[in-house]
Short mmCIF file of C-alpha atoms in Angstrom, two decimals:
data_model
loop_
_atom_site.label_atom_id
_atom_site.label_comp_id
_atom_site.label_asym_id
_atom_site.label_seq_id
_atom_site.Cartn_x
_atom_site.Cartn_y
_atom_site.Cartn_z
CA UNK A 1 15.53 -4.43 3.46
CA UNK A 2 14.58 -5.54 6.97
CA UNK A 3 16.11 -8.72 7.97
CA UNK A 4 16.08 -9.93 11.14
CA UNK A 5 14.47 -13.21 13.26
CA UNK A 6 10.34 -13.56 13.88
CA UNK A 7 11.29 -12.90 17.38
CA UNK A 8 12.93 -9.47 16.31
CA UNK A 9 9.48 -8.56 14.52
CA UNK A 10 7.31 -9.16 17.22
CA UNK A 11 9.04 -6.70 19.32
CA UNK A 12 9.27 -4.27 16.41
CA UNK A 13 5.68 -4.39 15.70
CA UNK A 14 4.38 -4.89 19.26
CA UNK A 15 2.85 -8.51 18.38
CA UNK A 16 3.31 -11.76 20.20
CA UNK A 17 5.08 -15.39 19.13
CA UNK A 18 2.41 -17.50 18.36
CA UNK A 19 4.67 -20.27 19.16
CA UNK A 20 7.91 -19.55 20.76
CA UNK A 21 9.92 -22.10 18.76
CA UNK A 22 9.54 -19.85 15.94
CA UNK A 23 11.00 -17.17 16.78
CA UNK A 24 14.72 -17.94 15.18
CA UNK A 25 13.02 -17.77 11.37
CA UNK A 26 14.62 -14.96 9.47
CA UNK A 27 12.55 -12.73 7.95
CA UNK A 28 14.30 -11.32 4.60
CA UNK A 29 11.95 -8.16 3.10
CA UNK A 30 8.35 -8.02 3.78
CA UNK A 31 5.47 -8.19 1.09
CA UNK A 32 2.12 -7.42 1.84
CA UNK A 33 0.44 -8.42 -1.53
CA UNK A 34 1.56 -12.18 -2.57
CA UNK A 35 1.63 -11.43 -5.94
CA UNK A 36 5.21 -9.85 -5.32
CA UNK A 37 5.97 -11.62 -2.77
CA UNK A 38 9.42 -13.25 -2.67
CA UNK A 39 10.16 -16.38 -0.60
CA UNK A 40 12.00 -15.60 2.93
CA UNK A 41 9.55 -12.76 3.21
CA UNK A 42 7.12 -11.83 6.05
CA UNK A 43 3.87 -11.70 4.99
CA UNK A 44 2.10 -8.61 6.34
CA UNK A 45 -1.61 -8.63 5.08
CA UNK A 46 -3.72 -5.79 5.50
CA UNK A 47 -7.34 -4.79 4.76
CA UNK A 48 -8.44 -2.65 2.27
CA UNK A 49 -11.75 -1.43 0.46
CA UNK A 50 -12.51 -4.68 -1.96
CA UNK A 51 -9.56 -6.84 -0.53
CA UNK A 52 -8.58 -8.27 2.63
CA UNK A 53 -4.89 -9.61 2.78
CA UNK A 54 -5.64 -11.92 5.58
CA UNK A 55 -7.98 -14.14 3.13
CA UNK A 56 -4.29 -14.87 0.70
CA UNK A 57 -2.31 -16.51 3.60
CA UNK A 58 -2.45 -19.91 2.29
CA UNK A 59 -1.00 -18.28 -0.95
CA UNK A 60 1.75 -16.62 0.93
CA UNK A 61 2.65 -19.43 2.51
CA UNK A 62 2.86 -21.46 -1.14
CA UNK A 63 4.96 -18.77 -2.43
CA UNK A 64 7.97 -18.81 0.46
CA UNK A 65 6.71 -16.83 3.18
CA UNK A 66 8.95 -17.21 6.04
CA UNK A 67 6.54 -15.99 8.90
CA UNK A 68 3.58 -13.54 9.12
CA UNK A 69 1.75 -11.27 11.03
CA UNK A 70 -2.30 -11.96 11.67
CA UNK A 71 -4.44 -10.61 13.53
CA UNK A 72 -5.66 -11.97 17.28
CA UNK A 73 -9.34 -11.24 16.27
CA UNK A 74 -9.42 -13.48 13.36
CA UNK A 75 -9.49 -17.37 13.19
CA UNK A 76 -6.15 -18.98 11.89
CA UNK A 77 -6.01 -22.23 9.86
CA UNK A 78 -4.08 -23.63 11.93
CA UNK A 79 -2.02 -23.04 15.57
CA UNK A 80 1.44 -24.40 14.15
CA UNK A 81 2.23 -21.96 12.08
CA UNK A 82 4.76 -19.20 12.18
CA UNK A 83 3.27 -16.04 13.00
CA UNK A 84 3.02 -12.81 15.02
CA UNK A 85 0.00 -12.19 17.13
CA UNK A 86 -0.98 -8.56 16.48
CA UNK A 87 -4.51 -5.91 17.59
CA UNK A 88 -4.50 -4.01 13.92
CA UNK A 89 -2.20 -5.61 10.65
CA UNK A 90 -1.98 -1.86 9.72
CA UNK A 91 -0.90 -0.52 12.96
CA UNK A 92 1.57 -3.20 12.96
CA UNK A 93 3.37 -2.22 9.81
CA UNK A 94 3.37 1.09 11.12
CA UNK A 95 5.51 0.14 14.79
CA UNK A 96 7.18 -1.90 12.59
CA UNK A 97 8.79 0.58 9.79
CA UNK A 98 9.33 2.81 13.17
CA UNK A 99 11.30 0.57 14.13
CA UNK A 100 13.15 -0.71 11.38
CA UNK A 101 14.31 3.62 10.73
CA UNK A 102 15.65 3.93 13.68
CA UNK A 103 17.71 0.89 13.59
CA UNK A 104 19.62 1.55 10.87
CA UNK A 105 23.05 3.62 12.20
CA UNK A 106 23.27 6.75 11.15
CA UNK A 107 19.84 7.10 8.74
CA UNK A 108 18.76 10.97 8.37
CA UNK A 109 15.47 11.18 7.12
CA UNK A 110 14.34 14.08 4.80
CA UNK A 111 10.38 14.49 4.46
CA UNK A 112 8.79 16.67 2.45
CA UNK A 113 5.09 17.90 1.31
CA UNK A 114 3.37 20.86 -0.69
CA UNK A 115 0.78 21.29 -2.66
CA UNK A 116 3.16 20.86 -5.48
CA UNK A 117 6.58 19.67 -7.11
CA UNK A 118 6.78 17.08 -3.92
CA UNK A 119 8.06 14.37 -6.52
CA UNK A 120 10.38 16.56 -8.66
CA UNK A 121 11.56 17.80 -5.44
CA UNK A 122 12.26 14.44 -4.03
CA UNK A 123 13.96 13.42 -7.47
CA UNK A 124 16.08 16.59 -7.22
CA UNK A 125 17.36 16.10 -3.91
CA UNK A 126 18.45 12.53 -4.84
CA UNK A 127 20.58 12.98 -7.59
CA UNK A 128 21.86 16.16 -5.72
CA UNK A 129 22.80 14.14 -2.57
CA UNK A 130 23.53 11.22 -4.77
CA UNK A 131 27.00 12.44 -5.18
CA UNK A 132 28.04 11.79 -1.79
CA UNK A 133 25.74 9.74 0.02
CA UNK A 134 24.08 6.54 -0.86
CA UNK A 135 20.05 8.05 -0.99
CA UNK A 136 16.97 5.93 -1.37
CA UNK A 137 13.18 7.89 -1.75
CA UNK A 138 9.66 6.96 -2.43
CA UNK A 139 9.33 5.10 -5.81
CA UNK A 140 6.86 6.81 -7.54
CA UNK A 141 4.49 9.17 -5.57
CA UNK A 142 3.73 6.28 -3.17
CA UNK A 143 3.19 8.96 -0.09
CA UNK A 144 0.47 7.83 1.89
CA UNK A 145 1.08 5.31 5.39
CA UNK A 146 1.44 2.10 3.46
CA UNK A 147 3.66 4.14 0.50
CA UNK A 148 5.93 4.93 2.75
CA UNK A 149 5.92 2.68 5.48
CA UNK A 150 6.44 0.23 2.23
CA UNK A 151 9.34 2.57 1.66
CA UNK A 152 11.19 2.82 4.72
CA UNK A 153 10.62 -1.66 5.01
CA UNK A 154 12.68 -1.80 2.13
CA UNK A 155 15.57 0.45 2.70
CA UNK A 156 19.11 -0.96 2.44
CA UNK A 157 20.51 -1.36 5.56
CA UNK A 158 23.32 0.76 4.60
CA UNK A 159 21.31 3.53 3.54
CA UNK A 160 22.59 6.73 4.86
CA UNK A 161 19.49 9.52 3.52
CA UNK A 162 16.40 8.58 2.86
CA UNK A 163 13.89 11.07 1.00
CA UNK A 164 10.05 10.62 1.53
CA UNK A 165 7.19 12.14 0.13
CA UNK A 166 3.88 12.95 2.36
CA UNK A 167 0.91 13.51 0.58
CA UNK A 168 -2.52 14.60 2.64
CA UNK A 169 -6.50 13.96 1.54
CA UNK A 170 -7.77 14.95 5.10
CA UNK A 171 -6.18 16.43 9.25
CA UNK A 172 -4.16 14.00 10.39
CA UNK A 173 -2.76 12.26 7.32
CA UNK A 174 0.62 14.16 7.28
CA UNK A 175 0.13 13.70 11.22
CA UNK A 176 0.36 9.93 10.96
CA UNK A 177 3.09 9.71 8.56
CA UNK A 178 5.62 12.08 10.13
CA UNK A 179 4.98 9.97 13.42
CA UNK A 180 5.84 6.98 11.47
CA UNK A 181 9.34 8.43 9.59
CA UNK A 182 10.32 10.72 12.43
CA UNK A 183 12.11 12.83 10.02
CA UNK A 184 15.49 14.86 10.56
CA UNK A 185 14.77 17.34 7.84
CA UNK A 186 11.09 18.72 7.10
CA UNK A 187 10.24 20.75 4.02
CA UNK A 188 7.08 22.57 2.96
CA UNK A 189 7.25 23.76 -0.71
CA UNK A 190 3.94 25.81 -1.07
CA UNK A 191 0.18 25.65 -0.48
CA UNK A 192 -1.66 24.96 -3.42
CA UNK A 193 -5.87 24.13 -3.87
CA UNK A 194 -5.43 20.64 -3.90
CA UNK A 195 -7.91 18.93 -1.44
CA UNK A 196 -10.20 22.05 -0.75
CA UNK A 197 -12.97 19.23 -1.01
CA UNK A 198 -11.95 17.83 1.90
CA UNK A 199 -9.83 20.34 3.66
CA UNK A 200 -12.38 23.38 3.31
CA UNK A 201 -9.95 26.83 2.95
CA UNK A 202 -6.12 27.32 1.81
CA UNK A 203 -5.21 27.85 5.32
CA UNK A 204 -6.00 24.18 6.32
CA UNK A 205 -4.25 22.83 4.09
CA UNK A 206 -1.15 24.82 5.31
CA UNK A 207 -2.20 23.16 8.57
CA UNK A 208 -2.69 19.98 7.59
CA UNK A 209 0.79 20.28 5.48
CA UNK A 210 2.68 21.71 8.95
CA UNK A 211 1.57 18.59 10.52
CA UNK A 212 4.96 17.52 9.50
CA UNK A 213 6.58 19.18 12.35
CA UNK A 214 4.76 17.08 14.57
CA UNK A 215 7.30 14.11 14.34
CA UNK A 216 10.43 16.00 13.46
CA UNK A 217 13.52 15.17 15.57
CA UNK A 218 14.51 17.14 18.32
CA UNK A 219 17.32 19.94 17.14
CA UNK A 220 15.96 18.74 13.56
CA UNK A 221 15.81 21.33 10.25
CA UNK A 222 12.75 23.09 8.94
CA UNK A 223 12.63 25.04 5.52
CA UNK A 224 9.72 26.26 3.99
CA UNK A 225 8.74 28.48 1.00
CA UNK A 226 8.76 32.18 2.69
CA UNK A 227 7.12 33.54 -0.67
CA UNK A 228 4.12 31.55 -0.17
CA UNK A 229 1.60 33.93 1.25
CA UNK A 230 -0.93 31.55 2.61
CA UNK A 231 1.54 29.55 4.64
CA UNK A 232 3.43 32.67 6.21
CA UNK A 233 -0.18 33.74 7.75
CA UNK A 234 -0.51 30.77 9.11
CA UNK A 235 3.04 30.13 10.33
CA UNK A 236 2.40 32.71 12.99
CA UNK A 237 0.01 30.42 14.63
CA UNK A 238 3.36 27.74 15.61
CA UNK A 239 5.96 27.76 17.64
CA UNK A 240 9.06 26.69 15.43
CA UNK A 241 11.60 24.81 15.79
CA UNK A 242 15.08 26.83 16.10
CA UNK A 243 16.54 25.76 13.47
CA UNK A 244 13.77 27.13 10.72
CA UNK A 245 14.49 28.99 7.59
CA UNK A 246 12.94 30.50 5.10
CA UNK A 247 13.46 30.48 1.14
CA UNK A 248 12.49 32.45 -1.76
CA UNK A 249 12.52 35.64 -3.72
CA UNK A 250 11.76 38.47 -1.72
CA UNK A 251 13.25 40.06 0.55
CA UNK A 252 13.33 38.96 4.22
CA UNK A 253 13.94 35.14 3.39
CA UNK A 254 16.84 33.34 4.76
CA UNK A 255 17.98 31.90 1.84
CA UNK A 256 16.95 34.53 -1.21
CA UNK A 257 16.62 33.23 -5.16
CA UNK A 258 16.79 35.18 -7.56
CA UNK A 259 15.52 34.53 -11.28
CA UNK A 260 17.65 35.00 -14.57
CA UNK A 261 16.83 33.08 -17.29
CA UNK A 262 14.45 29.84 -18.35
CA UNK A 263 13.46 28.77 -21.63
CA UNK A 264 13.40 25.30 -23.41
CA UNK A 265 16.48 24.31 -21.97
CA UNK A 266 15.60 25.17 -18.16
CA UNK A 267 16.08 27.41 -15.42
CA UNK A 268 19.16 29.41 -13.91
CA UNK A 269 19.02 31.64 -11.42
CA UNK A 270 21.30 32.66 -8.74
CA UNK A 271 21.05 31.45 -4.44
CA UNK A 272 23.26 31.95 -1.64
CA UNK A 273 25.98 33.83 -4.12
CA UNK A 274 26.29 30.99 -6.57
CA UNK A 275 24.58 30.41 -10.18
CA UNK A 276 22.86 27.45 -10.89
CA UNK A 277 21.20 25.72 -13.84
CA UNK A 278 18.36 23.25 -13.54
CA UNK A 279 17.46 21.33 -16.24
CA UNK A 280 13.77 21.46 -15.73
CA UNK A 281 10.96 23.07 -17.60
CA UNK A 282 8.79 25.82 -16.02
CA UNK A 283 10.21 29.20 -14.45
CA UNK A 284 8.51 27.22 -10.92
CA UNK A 285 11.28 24.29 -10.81
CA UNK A 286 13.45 27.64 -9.43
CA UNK A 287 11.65 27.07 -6.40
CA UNK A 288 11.92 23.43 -6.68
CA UNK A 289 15.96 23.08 -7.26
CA UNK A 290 16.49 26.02 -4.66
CA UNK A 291 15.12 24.26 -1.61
CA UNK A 292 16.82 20.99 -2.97
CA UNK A 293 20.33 22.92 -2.92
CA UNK A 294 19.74 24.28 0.27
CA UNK A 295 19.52 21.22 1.73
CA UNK A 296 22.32 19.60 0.12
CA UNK A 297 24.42 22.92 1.15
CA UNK A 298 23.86 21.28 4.68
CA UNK A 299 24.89 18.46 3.94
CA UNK A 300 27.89 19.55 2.88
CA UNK A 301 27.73 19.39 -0.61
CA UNK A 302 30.17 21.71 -2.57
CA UNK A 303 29.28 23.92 -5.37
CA UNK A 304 30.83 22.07 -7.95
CA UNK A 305 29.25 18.36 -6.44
CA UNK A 306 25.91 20.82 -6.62
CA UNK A 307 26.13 21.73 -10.26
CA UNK A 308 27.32 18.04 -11.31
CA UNK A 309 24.23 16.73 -9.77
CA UNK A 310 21.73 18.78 -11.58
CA UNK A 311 22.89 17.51 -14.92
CA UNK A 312 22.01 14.14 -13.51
CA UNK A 313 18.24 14.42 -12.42
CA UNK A 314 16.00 11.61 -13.37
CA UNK A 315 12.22 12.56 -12.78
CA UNK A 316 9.32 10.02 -12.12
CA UNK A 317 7.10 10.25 -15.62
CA UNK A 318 4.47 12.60 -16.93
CA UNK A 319 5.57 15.72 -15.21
CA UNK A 320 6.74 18.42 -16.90
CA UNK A 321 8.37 15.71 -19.28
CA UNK A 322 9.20 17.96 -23.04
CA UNK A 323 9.29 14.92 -25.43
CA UNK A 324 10.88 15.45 -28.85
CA UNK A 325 9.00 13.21 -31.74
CA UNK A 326 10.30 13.57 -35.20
CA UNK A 327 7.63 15.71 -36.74
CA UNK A 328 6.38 17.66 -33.17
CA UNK A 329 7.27 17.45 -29.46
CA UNK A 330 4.73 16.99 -26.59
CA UNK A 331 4.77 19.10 -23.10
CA UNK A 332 3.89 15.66 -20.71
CA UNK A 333 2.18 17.09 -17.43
CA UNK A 334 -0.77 14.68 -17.41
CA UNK A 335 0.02 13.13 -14.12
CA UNK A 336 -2.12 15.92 -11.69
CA UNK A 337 -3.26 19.20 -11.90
CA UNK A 338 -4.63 21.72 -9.48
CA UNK A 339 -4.62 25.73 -10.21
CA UNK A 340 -1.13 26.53 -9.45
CA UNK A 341 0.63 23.95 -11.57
CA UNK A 342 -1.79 24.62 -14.42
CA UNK A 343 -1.20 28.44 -14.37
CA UNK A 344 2.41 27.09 -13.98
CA UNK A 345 2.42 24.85 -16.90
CA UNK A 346 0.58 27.57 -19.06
CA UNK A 347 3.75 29.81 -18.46
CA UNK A 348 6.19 27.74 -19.18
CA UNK A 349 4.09 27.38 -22.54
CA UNK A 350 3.69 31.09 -23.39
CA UNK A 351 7.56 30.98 -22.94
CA UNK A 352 8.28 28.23 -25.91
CA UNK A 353 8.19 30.82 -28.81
CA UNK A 354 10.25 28.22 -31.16
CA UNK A 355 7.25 26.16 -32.39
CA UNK A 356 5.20 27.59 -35.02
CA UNK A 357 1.92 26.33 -33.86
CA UNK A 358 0.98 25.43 -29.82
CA UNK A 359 -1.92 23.07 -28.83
CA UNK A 360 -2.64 23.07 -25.10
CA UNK A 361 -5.18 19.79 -24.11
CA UNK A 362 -6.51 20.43 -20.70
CA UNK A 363 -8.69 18.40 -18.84
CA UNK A 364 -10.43 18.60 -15.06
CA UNK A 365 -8.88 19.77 -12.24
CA UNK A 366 -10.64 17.65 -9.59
CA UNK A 367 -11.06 17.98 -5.59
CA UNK A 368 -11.08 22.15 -6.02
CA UNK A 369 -14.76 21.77 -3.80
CA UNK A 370 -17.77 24.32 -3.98
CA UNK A 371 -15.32 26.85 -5.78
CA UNK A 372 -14.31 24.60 -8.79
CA UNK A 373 -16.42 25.62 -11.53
CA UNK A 374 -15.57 29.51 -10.84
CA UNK A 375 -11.97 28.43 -10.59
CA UNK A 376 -11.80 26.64 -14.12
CA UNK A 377 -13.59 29.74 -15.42
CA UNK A 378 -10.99 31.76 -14.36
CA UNK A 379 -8.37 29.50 -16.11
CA UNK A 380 -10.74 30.35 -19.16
CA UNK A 381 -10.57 34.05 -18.60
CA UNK A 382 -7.38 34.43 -18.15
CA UNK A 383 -5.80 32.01 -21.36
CA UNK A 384 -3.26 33.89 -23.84
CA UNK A 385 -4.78 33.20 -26.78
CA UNK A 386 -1.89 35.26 -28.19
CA UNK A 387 0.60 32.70 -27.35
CA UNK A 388 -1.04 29.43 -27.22
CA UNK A 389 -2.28 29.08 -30.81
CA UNK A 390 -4.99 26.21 -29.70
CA UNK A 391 -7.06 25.43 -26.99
CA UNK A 392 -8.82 21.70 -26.58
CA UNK A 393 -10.68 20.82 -22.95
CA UNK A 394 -11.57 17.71 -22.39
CA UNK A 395 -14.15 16.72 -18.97
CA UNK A 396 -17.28 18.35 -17.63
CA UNK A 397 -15.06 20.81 -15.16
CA UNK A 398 -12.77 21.80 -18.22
CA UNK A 399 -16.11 22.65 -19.93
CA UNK A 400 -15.91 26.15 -18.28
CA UNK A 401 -12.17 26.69 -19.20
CA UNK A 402 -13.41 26.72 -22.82
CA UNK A 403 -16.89 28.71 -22.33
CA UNK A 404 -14.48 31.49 -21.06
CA UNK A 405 -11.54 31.09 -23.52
CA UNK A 406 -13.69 30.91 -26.28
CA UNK A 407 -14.64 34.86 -27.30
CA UNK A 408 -10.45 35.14 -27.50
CA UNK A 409 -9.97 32.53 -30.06
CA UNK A 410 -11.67 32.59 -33.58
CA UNK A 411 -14.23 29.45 -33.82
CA UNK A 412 -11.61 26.69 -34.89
CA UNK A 413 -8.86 27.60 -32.55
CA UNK A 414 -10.77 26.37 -29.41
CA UNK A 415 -12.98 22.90 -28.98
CA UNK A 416 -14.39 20.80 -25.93
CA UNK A 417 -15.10 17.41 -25.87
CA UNK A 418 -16.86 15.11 -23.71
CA UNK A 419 -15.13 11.49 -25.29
CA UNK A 420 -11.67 10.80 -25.66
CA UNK A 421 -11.72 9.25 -29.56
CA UNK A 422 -13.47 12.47 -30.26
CA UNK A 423 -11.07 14.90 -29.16
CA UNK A 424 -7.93 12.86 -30.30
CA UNK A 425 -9.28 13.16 -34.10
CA UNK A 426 -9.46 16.19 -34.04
CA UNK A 427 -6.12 16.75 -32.16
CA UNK A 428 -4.29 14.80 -34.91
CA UNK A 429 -6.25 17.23 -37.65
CA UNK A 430 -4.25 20.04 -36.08
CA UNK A 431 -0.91 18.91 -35.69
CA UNK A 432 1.59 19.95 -38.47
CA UNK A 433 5.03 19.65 -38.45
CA UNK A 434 7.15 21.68 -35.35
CA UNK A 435 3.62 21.54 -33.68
CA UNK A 436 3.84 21.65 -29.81
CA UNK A 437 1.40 19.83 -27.95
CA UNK A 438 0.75 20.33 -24.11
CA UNK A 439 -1.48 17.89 -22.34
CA UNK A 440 -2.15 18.54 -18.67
CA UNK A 441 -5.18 16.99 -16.23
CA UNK A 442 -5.97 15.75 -12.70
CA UNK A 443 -4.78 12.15 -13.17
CA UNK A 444 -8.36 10.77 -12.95
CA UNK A 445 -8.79 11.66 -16.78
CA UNK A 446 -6.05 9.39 -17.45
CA UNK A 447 -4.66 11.97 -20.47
CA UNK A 448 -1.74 9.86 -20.70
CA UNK A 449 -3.23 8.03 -22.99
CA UNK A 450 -3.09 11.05 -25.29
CA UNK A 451 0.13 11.03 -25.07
CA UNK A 452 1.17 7.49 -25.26
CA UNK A 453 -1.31 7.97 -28.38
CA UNK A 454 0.50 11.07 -30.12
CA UNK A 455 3.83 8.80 -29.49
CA UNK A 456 2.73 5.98 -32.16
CA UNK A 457 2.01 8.71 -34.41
CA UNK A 458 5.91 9.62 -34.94
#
């Protein structure tokens, strides 16, 4: 984590000593919510929607803080007290995690986005590179400015890779946090419908995604998913960097994948003359583990370290997550859904042919814009009601999956519901034993409360 004198901060962040005896305080960590905060840290409030940190100094300064940043605008309590002068608190944690990257020897920074599989991704290029470097990444899917400025504040200072996530709701968003990280490496995994709300068409959200390039070192890597057909149309509008490449299955890409086998047990499929096996759900996580492998191919990872290192992925909860119960198992995707990773999901579910019976709960897919009815119809249309044996929707969007899924089931195969208790009674009616239940939703339904639900049932 960042450690160094008041002093050191203010030039970091661009502030000013309020007093100049100060300035030899050490500053171990920084917090910017005093509920967490740990004594020795810098307190670094910021303002947000409902609260603004600058009102919880007093508290900070109970708890241990060591020094602070504030504001010039706004009144302090008092003029001896150890703090840095600053225009904006949020700008200031911004200079400051800048800072703090590039002062650490030797720190490569990978950054990634996509429409989808950015966290599984980021999990499997950690325990990939886990086996020879020592790797930190974004806890959770904390990939907005203050995620991952949070993330880069508390990096070991003898971190060697660090892997960040970089979500976007609107232009600029990816802009802002690639300026911040400065990454070395820059991967795009695919361009999904997330954010049409706010972004309008498929092809700005390729731009707004490419905005990574923006703050990638000079002489640093690009690799993006050549398949995608969306983001190789707009590609043509950029000037690349020279070292770019390509991956995917047809024919053309740099680094070609080619598919063999997935079932309950995972994927393996063949890249760059070797065979791997990921141990991840969903014929998609090819895609996934080959632009993982790629990059730990350049850094110098061996087959062998490769292959060791996919038997030792950890991924961040509710994704993808098959959970064995003693009388059925649960498909866990509840954590966000958007058309790609449902049609995704609903593969992977026609492919499970050992369970006699298969329940699929899906709920909303949210921020689809003016098209999202017409696109959760076409979910509807376009269900196997041949190999998923029952359909629940749950939420006033999934209301048109069932509408159009209904004339392919008989009458008690397929149910909506509009409240939670509702649906989950008659979920538990259907299970029997060896039952597989899937459960995916935009994370605003909060389905993972099914699922903890189904848990306490085993």
């Amino acid at each position: 984590m960042l450690n160094v004198n008041l002093a050191r901060i203010a030039e970091m962040c661009g502030g000013t000593l309020l007093n100049e005896k100060d300035g030899n305080i050490e500053m171990n960590g920084v917090s910017t919510d005093t509920r967490s905060l740990q004594k020795g840290n810098l307190y670094l409030p910021l303002k947000g929607e409902i609260f603004d940190g600058h009102d919880f100094l007093k508290q900070a300064l109970d708890k241990g803080a060591a020094g602070f940043i504030w504001e010039k605008e706004r009144e302090l309590p008092s003029t001896d007290l150890p703090a840095v002068l600053v225009e904006e608190s949020h700008e200031a944690m911004f200079q400051l995690a800048t800072a703090y990257r590039n002062s650490i020897e030797g720190l490569k920074i990978i950054g990634l986005t996509g429409s989808n599989g950015k966290t599984t991704t980021k999990d499997v290029i950690s325990a990939l590179l886990k086996q020879q470097y020592k790797v930190e990444k974004t806890p959770a899917n904390l990939n907005n400015e203050i995620g991952l400025s949070k993330t880069i504040l508390d990096l070991d200072s003898d971190c060697e890779i660090c892997v960040l996530e970089m979500g976007t709701d609107h232009m600029g968003d990816i802009s802002l946090l690639t300026r911040i990280a400065q990454p070395d490496f820059a991967l795009l995994l695919n361009v999904g419908d997330s954010h049409l709300e706010t972004l309008g068409s498929k092809e700005n959200i390729a731009r707004a995604k490419l905005e990574i390039l923006e703050g990638l070192k000079p002489n640093g890597f690009f690799l993006y998913n050549g398949d995608d057909i969306i983001m190789k149309r707009v590609l043509t509008e950029y000037v690349l960097p020279q070292n770019s490449y390509s991956f995917g299955t047809c024919e053309g890409n740099d680094h070609i994948l080619e598919p063999m086998k997935f079932d309950e047990t995972g994927n393996t499929f063949s890249l760059n003359d070797h065979i791997y096996t990921i141990p991840l759900l969903g014929e998609h996580q090819m895609y996934n583990g080959s632009c993982a492998i790629i990059l730990a191919e350049w850094f110098g990872l061996d087959y062998s370290d490769i292959a060791k290192g996919l038997t030792t992925i950890s991924l961040t909860g509710m994704r993808n997550e098959l959970i064995h119960l003693k009388n059925f198992s649960i498909l866990d995707d509840s954590y966000k859904s958007n058309p790609q990773s449902l049609n995704s999901f609903l593969q992977t579910a026609y492919t499970l042919d050992q369970y006699p019976r298969k329940i699929a709960v899906i709920g909303d897919m949210l921020e689809l814009g003016e098209d999202a009815v017409k696109i959760h119809e076409n979910i509807g249309k376009n269900i196997d009601s041949e190999r998923l044996d029952y359909l629940i929707t749950y939420g006033d969007l999934a209301y048109y999956i069932y509408n159009n899924a209904k004339d392919f089931y008989p009458e008690d195969h397929v149910f909506h519901f509009s409240e939670k208790e509702e649906m989950m009674e008659k979920l538990k009616e259907l299970i029997i034993p060896g039952t597989l239940v899937l459960v995916k939703a935009s994370r605003a339904l909060h389905l993972e409360t099914v699922v903890e639900e189904l848990r306490d049932l085993d």
